Coordinates of C-alpha atoms in Angstrom, one line a residue:
Chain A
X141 CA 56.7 78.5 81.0
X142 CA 59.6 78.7 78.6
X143 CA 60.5 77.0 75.6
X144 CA 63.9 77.9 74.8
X145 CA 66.5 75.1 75.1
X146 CA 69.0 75.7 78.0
X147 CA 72.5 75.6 76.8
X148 CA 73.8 72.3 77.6
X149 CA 77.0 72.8 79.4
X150 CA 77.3 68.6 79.6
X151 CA 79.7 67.2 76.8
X152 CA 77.3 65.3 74.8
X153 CA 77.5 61.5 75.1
X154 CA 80.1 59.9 73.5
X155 CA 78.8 58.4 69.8
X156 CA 80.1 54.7 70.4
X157 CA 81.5 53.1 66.9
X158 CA 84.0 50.3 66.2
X159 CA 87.2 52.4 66.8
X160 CA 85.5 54.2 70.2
X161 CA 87.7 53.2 73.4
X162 CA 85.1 52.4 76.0
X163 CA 86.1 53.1 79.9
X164 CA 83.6 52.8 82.7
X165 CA 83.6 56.0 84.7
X166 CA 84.0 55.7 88.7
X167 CA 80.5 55.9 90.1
X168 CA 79.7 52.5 87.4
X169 CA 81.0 49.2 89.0
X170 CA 81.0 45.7 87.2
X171 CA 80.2 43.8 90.4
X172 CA 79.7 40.2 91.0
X173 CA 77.3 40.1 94.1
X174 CA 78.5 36.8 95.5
X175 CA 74.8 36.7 97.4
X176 CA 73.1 36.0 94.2
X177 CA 76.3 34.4 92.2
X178 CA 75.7 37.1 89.4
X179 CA 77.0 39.8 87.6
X180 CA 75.4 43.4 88.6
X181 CA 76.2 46.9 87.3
X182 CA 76.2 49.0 90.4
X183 CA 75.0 52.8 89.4
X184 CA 73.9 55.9 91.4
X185 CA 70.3 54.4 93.1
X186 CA 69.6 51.7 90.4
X187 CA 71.3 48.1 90.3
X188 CA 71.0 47.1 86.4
X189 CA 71.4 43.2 85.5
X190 CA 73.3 43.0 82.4
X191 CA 73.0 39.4 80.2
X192 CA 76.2 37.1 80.1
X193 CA 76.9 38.6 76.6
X194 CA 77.2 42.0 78.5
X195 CA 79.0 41.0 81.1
X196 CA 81.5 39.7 78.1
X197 CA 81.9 42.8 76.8
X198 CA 82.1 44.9 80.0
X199 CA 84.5 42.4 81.4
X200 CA 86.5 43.8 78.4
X201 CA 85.9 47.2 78.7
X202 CA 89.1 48.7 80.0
X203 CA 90.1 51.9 78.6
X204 CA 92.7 50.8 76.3
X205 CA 91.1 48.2 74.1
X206 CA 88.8 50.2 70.7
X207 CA 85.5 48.6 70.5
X208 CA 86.9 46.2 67.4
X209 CA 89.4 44.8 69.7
X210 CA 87.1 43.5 72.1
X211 CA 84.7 41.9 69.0
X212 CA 87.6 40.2 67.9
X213 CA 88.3 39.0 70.8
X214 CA 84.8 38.0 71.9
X215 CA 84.5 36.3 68.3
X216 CA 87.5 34.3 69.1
X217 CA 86.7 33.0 72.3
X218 CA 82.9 32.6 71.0
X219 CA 83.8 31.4 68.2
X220 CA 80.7 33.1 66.8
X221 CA 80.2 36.3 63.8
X222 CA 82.2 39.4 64.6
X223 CA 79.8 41.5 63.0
X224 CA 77.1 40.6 64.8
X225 CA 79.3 40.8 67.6
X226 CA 79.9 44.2 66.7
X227 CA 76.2 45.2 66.3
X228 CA 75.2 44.0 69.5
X229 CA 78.4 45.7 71.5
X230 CA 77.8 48.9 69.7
X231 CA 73.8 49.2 70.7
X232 CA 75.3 48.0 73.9
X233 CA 77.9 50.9 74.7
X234 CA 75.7 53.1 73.2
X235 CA 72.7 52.4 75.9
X236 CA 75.1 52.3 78.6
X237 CA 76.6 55.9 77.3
X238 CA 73.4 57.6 76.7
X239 CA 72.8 57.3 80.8
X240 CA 76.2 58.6 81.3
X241 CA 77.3 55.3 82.4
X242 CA 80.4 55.0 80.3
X243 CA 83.1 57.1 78.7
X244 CA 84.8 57.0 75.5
X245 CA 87.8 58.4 73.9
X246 CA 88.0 58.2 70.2
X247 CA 91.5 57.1 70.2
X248 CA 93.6 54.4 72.3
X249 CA 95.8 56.2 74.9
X250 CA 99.6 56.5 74.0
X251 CA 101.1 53.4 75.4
Chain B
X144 CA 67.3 63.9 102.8
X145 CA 63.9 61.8 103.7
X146 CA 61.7 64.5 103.3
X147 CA 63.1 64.3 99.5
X148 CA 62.4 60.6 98.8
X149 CA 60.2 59.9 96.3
X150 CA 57.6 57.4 97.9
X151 CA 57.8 54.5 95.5
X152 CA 60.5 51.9 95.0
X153 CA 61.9 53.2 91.8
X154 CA 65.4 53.5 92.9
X155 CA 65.4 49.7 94.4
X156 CA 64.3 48.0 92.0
X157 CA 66.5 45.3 90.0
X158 CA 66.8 47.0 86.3
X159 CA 68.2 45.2 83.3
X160 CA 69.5 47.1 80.8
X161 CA 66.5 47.5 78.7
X162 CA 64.7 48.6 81.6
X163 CA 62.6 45.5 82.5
X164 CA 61.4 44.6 86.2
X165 CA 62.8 41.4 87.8
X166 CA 61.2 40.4 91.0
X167 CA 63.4 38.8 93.6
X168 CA 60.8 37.1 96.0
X169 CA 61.4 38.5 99.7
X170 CA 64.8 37.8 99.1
X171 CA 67.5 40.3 100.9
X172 CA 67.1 44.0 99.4
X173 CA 69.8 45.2 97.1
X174 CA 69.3 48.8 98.6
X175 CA 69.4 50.1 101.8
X176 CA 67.8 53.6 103.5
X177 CA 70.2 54.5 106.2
X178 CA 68.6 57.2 108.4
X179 CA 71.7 58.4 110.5
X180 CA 69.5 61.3 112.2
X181 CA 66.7 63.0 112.1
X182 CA 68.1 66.1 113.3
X183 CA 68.4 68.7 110.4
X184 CA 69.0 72.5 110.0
X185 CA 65.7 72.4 107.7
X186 CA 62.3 72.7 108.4
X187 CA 60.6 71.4 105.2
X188 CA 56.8 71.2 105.9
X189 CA 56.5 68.0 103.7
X190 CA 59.3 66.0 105.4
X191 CA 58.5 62.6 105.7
X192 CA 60.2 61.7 109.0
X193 CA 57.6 60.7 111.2
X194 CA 56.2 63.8 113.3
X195 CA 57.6 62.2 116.9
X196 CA 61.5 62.8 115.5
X197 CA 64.4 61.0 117.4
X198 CA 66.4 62.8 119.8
X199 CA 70.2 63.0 119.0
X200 CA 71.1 60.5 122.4
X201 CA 68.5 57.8 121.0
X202 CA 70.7 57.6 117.8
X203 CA 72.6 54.5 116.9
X204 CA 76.4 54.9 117.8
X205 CA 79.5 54.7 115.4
X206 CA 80.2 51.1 116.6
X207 CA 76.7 50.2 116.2
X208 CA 76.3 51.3 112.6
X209 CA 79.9 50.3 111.8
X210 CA 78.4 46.5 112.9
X211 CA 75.6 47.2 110.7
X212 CA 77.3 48.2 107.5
X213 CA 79.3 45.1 107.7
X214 CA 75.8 43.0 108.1
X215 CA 74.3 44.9 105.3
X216 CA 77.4 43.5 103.2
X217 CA 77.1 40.0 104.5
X218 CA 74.1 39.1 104.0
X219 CA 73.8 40.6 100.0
X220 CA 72.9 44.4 100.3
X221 CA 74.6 46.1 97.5
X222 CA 74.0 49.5 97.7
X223 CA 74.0 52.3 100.6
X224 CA 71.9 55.2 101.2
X225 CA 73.0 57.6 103.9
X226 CA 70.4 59.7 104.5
X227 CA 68.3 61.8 107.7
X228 CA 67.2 64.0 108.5
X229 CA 70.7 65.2 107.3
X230 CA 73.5 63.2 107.6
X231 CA 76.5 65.4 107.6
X232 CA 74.8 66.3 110.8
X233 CA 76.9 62.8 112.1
X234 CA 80.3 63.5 113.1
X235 CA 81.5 60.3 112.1
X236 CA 80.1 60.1 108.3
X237 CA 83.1 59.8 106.5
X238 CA 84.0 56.7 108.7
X239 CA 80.8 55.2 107.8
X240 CA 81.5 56.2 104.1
X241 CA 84.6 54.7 104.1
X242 CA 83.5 51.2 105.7
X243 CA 81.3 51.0 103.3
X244 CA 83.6 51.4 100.7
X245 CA 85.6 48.5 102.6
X246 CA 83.4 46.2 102.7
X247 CA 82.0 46.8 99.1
X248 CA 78.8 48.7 99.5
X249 CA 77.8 51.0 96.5
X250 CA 77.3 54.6 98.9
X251 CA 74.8 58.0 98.0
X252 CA 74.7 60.0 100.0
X253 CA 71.4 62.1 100.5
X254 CA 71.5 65.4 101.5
X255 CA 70.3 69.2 101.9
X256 CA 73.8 70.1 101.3
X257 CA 73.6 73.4 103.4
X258 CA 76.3 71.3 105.8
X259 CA 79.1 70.9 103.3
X260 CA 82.1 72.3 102.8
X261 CA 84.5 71.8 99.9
X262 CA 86.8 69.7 102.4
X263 CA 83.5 67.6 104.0
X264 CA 83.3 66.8 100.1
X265 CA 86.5 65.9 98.7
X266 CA 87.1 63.5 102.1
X267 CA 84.0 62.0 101.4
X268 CA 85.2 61.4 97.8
X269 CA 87.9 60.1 99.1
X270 CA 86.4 57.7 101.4
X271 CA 84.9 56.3 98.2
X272 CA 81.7 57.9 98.0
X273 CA 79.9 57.0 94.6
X274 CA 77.2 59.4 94.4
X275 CA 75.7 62.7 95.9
X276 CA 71.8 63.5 95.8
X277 CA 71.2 67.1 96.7
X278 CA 67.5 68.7 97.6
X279 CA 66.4 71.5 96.2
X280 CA 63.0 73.4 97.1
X281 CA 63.3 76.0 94.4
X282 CA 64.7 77.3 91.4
X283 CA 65.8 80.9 93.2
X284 CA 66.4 81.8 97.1
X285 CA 62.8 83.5 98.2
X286 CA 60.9 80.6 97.7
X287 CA 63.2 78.0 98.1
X288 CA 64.8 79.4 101.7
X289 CA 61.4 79.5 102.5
X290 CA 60.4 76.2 102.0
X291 CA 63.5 75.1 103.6
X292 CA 62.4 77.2 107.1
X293 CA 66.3 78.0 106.3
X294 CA 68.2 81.8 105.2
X295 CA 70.8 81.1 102.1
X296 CA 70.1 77.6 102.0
X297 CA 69.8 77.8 98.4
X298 CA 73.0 79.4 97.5
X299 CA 74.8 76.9 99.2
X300 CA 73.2 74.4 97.8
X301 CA 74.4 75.6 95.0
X302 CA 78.3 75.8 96.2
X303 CA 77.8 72.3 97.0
X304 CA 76.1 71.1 93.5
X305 CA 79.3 72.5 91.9
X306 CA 81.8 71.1 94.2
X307 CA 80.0 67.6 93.3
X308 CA 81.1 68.0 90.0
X309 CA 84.4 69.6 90.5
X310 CA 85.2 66.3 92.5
X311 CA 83.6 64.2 89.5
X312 CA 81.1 62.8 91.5
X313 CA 77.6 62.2 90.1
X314 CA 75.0 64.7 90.8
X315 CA 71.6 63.7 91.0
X316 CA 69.3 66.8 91.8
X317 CA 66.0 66.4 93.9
X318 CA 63.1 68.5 93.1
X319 CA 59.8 68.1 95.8
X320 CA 57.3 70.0 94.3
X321 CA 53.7 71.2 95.3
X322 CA 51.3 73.9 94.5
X323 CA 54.0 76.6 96.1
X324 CA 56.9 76.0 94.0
X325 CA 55.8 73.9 90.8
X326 CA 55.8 77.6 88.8
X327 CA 59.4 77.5 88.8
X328 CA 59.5 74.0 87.4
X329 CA 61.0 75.2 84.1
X330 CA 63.6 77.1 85.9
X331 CA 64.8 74.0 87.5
X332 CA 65.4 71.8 84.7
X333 CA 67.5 74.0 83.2
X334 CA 68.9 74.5 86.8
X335 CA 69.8 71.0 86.9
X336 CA 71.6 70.8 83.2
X337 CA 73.6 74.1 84.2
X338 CA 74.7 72.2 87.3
X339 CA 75.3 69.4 85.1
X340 CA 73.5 67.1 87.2
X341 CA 73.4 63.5 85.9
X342 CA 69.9 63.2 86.7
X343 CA 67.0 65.1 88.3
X344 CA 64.1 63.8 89.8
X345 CA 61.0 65.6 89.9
X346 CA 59.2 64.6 93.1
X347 CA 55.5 65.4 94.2
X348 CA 55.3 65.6 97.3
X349 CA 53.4 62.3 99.1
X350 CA 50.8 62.8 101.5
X351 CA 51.5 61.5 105.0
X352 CA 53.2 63.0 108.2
X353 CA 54.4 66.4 107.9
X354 CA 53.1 66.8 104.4
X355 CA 49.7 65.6 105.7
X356 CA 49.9 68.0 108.3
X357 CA 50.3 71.0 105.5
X358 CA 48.3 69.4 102.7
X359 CA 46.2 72.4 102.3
X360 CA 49.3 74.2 101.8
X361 CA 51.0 72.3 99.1
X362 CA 48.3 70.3 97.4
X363 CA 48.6 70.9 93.7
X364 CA 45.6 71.9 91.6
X365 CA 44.9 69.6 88.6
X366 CA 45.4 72.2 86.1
X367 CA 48.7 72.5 87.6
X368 CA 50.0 69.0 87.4
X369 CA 48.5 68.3 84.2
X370 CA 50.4 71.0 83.1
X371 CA 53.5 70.1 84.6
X372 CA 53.4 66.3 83.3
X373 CA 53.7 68.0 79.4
X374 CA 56.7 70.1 80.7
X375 CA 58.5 66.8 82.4
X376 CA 57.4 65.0 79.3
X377 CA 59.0 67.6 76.9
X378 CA 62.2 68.1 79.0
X379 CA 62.4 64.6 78.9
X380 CA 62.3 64.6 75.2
X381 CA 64.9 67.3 74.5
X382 CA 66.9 66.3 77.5
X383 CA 67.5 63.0 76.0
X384 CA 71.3 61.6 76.6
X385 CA 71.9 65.0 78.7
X386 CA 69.7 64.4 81.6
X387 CA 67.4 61.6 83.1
X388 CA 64.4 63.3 84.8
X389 CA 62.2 60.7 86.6
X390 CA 59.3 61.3 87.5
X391 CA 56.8 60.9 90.7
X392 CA 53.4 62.3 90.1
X393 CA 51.1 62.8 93.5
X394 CA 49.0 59.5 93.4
X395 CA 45.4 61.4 95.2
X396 CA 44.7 62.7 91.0
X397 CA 46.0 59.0 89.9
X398 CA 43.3 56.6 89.0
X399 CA 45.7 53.7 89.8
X400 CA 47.4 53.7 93.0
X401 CA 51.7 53.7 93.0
X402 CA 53.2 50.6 93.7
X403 CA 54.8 51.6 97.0
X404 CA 58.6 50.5 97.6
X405 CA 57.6 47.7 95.2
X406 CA 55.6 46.2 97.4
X407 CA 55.8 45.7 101.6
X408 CA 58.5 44.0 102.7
X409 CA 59.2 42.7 99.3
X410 CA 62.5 44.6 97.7
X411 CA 63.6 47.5 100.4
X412 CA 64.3 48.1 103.6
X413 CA 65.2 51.6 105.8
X414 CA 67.1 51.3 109.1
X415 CA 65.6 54.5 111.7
X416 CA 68.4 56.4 113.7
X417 CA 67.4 54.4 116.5
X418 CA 68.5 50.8 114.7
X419 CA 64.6 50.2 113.9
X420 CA 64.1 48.2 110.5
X421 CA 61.3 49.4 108.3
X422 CA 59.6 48.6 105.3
X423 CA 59.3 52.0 104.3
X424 CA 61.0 55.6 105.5
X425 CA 57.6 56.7 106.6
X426 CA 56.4 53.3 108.1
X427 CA 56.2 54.9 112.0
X428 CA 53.6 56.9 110.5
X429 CA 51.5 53.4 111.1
X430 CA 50.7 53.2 114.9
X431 CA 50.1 50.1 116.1
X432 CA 53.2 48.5 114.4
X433 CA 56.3 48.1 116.4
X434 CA 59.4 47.4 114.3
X435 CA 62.3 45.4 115.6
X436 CA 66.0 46.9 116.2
X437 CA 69.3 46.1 114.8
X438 CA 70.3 46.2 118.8
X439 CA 68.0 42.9 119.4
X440 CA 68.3 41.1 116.3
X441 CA 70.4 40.3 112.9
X442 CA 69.2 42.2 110.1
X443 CA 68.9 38.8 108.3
X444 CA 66.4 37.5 111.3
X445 CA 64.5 40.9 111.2
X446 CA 63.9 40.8 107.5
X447 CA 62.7 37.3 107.4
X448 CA 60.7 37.6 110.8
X449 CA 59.7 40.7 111.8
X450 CA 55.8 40.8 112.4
X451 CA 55.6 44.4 111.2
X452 CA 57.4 42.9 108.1
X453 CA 55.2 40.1 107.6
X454 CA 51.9 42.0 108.3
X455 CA 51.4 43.4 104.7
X456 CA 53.3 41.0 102.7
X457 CA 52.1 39.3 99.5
X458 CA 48.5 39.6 99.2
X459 CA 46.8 37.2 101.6
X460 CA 46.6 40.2 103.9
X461 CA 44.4 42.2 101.5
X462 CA 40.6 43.2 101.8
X463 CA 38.5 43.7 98.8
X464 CA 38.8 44.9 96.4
X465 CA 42.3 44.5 96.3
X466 CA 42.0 40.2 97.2
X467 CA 40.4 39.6 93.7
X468 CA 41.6 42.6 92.0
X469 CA 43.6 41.5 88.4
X470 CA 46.0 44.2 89.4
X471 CA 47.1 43.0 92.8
X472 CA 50.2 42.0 91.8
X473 CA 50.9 45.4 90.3
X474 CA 50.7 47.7 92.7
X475 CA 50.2 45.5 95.7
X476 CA 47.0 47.2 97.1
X477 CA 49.1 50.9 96.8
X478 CA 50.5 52.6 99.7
X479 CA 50.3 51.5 103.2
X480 CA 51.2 54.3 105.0
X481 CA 48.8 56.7 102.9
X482 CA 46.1 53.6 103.5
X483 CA 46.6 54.8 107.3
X484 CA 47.1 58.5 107.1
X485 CA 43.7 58.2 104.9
X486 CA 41.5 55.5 106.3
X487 CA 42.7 54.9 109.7
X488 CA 44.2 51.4 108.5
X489 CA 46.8 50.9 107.2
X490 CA 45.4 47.3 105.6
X491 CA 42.5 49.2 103.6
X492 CA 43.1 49.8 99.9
X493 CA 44.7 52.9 99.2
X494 CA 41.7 55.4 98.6
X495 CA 44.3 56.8 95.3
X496 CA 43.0 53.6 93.8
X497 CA 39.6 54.6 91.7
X498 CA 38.3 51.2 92.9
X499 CA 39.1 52.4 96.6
X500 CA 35.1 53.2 98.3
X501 CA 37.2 56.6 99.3
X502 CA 38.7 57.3 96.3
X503 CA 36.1 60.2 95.2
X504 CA 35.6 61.9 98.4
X505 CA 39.5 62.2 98.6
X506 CA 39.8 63.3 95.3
X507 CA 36.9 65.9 95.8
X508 CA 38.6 67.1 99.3
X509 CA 42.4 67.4 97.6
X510 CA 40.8 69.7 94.8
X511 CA 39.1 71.7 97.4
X512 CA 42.2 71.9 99.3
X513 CA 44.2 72.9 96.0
X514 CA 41.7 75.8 95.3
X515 CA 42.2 77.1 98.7
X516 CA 44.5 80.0 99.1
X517 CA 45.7 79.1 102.6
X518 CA 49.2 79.0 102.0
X519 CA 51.0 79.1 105.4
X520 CA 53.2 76.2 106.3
X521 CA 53.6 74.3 109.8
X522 CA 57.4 74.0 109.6
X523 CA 58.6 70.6 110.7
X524 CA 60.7 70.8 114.4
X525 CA 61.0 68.6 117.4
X526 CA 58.6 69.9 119.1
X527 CA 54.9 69.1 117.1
X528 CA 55.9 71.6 114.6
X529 CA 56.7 75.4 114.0
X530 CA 53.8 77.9 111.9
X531 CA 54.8 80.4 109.8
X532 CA 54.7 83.8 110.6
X533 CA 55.2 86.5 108.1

């Protein structure tokens, strides 16, 4: 057996904070299965079921907006505490990033 | 590839995002097991087609499935998987991929990979495939071509790992392991990272069928598995946010039994070359069943009134001590086509269950079995099955 750590050729997964600018990648689909009249998150053999405040933030996950963009936004419209907001997005993108189901750049794209 | 399918309904089940079960009662699957063939260039001795394979001319045309893929959307599948035997055997795949992609369907495709080309790839990508699963039976060529029954199947395997990624499609690497190759288990972790597979999945084989047929062969001893359970668990550990390893461990050194496809008839259905609908890839195994077609009826119909379907569902159909068990609703009385291969019916409790009257004789025989050194396999074929020679 052998315990050395194979070199990880894998860029790790992205560290999500406020100024990260979340994309999905192109085998992770935001779906709404019209069957069951919800929101699914269609991923290599698994079907996840995110909760309507994920759906609110993945319907604003679009590979321009940074992660603060889309709190204020959702603060806004939910008239509700952006940094809560932002606590909840961040653990989140973070989950959904860990299992390589979303990409992030650190910086907006040029325009 | 079938003979790669982990036996449990892991991949079908309805996940939210902090991993918790949701049941959806009998309702339409979300995943679908699309056996185009079971013709195949390998000749894995564990393959869990059934061991009466289906010829090439009793396979389901390109208009046929077409119609089907089109049902499968209407009526709420979400997801695709094409699988075999091997299913870049079909001429016609991309089409299929691509009409899936049409009409919504989230597409794998399952495969030994020895079939592909670079082209084969890119115009499935292109088509709008959304993930590739490729088998592996080794970490290195001698074993692993020799599992296979197939010369240099491992290096292009290989080829076609990289070309996955090259094309930016998601790699998910299937292990089946058994006493023969679980050695190289180490090697194929770190295999899998320097593929840069998304996710590996580390599959004991399941004992019906073929693998039934060569259980003496590839039965695990229990030193072996426990060791190989701290390895997965370790990788899993330092392979955090790199890659997902899941998991099947062979249920006959389980004390509880798996909960098989999440249950009969409950959350997953496989369509056979032929157009049959089954609960489960291996479910022909169960003589005495007949399934219905997609040539007679609407997959909606079959789902909601096929006998075969009906048979095993919920748990008025269970004998003791699965009827007043407090885990019936867990594991759903365990495998039914292991309850067959096992017992001679397929209703009995699964002997991997401790409180199965079987259970310790089976456990007794498998360790016997594991401690034997008769390692030759009977290569799966068309024709009842091929033995090694040296």
């Amino acid at each position: 057996m052998q315990a050395e750590t194979p070199p990880a050729v894998r860029a790790p997964r992205p560290r999500i904070t406020a100024q990260s600018v979340p994309r999905l990648p192109r085998h992770v689909k935001l779906h709404h299965d019209k069957t069951r009249d919800r929101w699914v998150i269609l991923v290599p053999e698994r079907v996840l079921l995110p909760d309507d405040t994920a759906v609110a933030v993945l319907q604003r996950v679009d590979g321009a907006r940074r992660v603060c963009d889309i709190v204020d936004d959702l603060a806004r419209v939910y008239n509700a505490d952006p940094a809560l907001i932002l606590k909840d997005s961040i653990a989140l993108l973070q989950d959904l990033a860990d299992k390589a189901f979303l990409l992030a750049a650190t910086e907006p794209p040029d325009a | 590839m079938p003979e790669d399918r982990p036996h449990d309904g892991d991949d079908f089940q309805l996940v939210t995002r902090t991993g918790d079960l949701e049941r959806t009662q009998y309702g339409i699957p979300l995943a679908v097991l699309a056996e185009l063939t079971h013709r195949c260039p390998l000749q894995c001795p564990y393959c869990s087609n059934p061991l009466e394979l289906e010829a090439a001319s009793g396979e389901l045309t390109t208009a046929e499935w077409l119609h089907v893929i089109d049902e499968l959307a209407e009526i709420g599948v979400l997801q695709i998987h094409f699988s075999g035997g091997e299913p870049t055997v079909r001429k016609d795949l991309v089409a299929l991929v691509a009409r899936a992609t049409e009409v919504g369907l989230y597409s794998n495709l399952i495969t030994s990979a020895v079939m592909l080309t670079r082209d084969k790839l890119a115009a499935l990508a292109d088509a709008g495939l959304n993930h590739v699963q490729i088998s592996f039976q080794g970490a290195e060529p001698v074993v692993a071509d020799r599992v296979g029954g197939f010369r240099n199947g491992h290096a292009k395997k290989l080829a076609a790992a990289r070309w996955t990624r090259e094309l930016d499609l998601p790699l998910t690497i299937n292990a089946v392991m058994h006493r023969q190759n679980l050695h190289q288990l180490p090697d194929i972790i770190d295999m899998a990272v320097a593929l840069d597979a998304d996710r590996l999945e580390v599959a004991n084989v399941q004992y019906y069928g073929w693998a039934l047929k060569n259980r003496q062969a590839l039965m695990p001893t229990v030193a072996q598995l426990e060791q190989t359970t701290r390895l997965v668990t370790a990788a899993q550990q330092r392979l955090n946010a790199v890659l997902v390893i899941d998991y099947v461990i062979p249920d006959y050194y389980a004390s509880r039994p798996k909960q098989c496809m999440g249950g009969w008839g409950r959350q997953f259905f496989n369509i056979s070359p032929a157009g049959k609908v089954l609960p489960c890839h291996a479910a022909e195994t169960i003589t005495g069943l007949s399934f219905e077609s997609v040539r007679d009826h609407s997959l909606d119909w079959i789902w909601n009134h096929s006998a075969a379907f009906n048979r095993y569902r919920g748990t008025d159909w269970m004998p003791e001590p699965c009827l007043s068990c407090a885990h019936k609703e867990e594991d759903f009385g365990g495998c039914r086509c292991q309850a067959f291969a096992l017992t001679g019916d397929a209703g009995n409790t699964d002997p991997a269950c401790a409180l199965s009257p079987m259970h310790g004789r089976i456990f007794a025989l498998a360790e016997t079995e594991s401690g034997a050194d008769r390692n030759a396999f009977l290569y799966r074929n068309f024709s009842g099955g091929l033995p090694e020679t040296d």
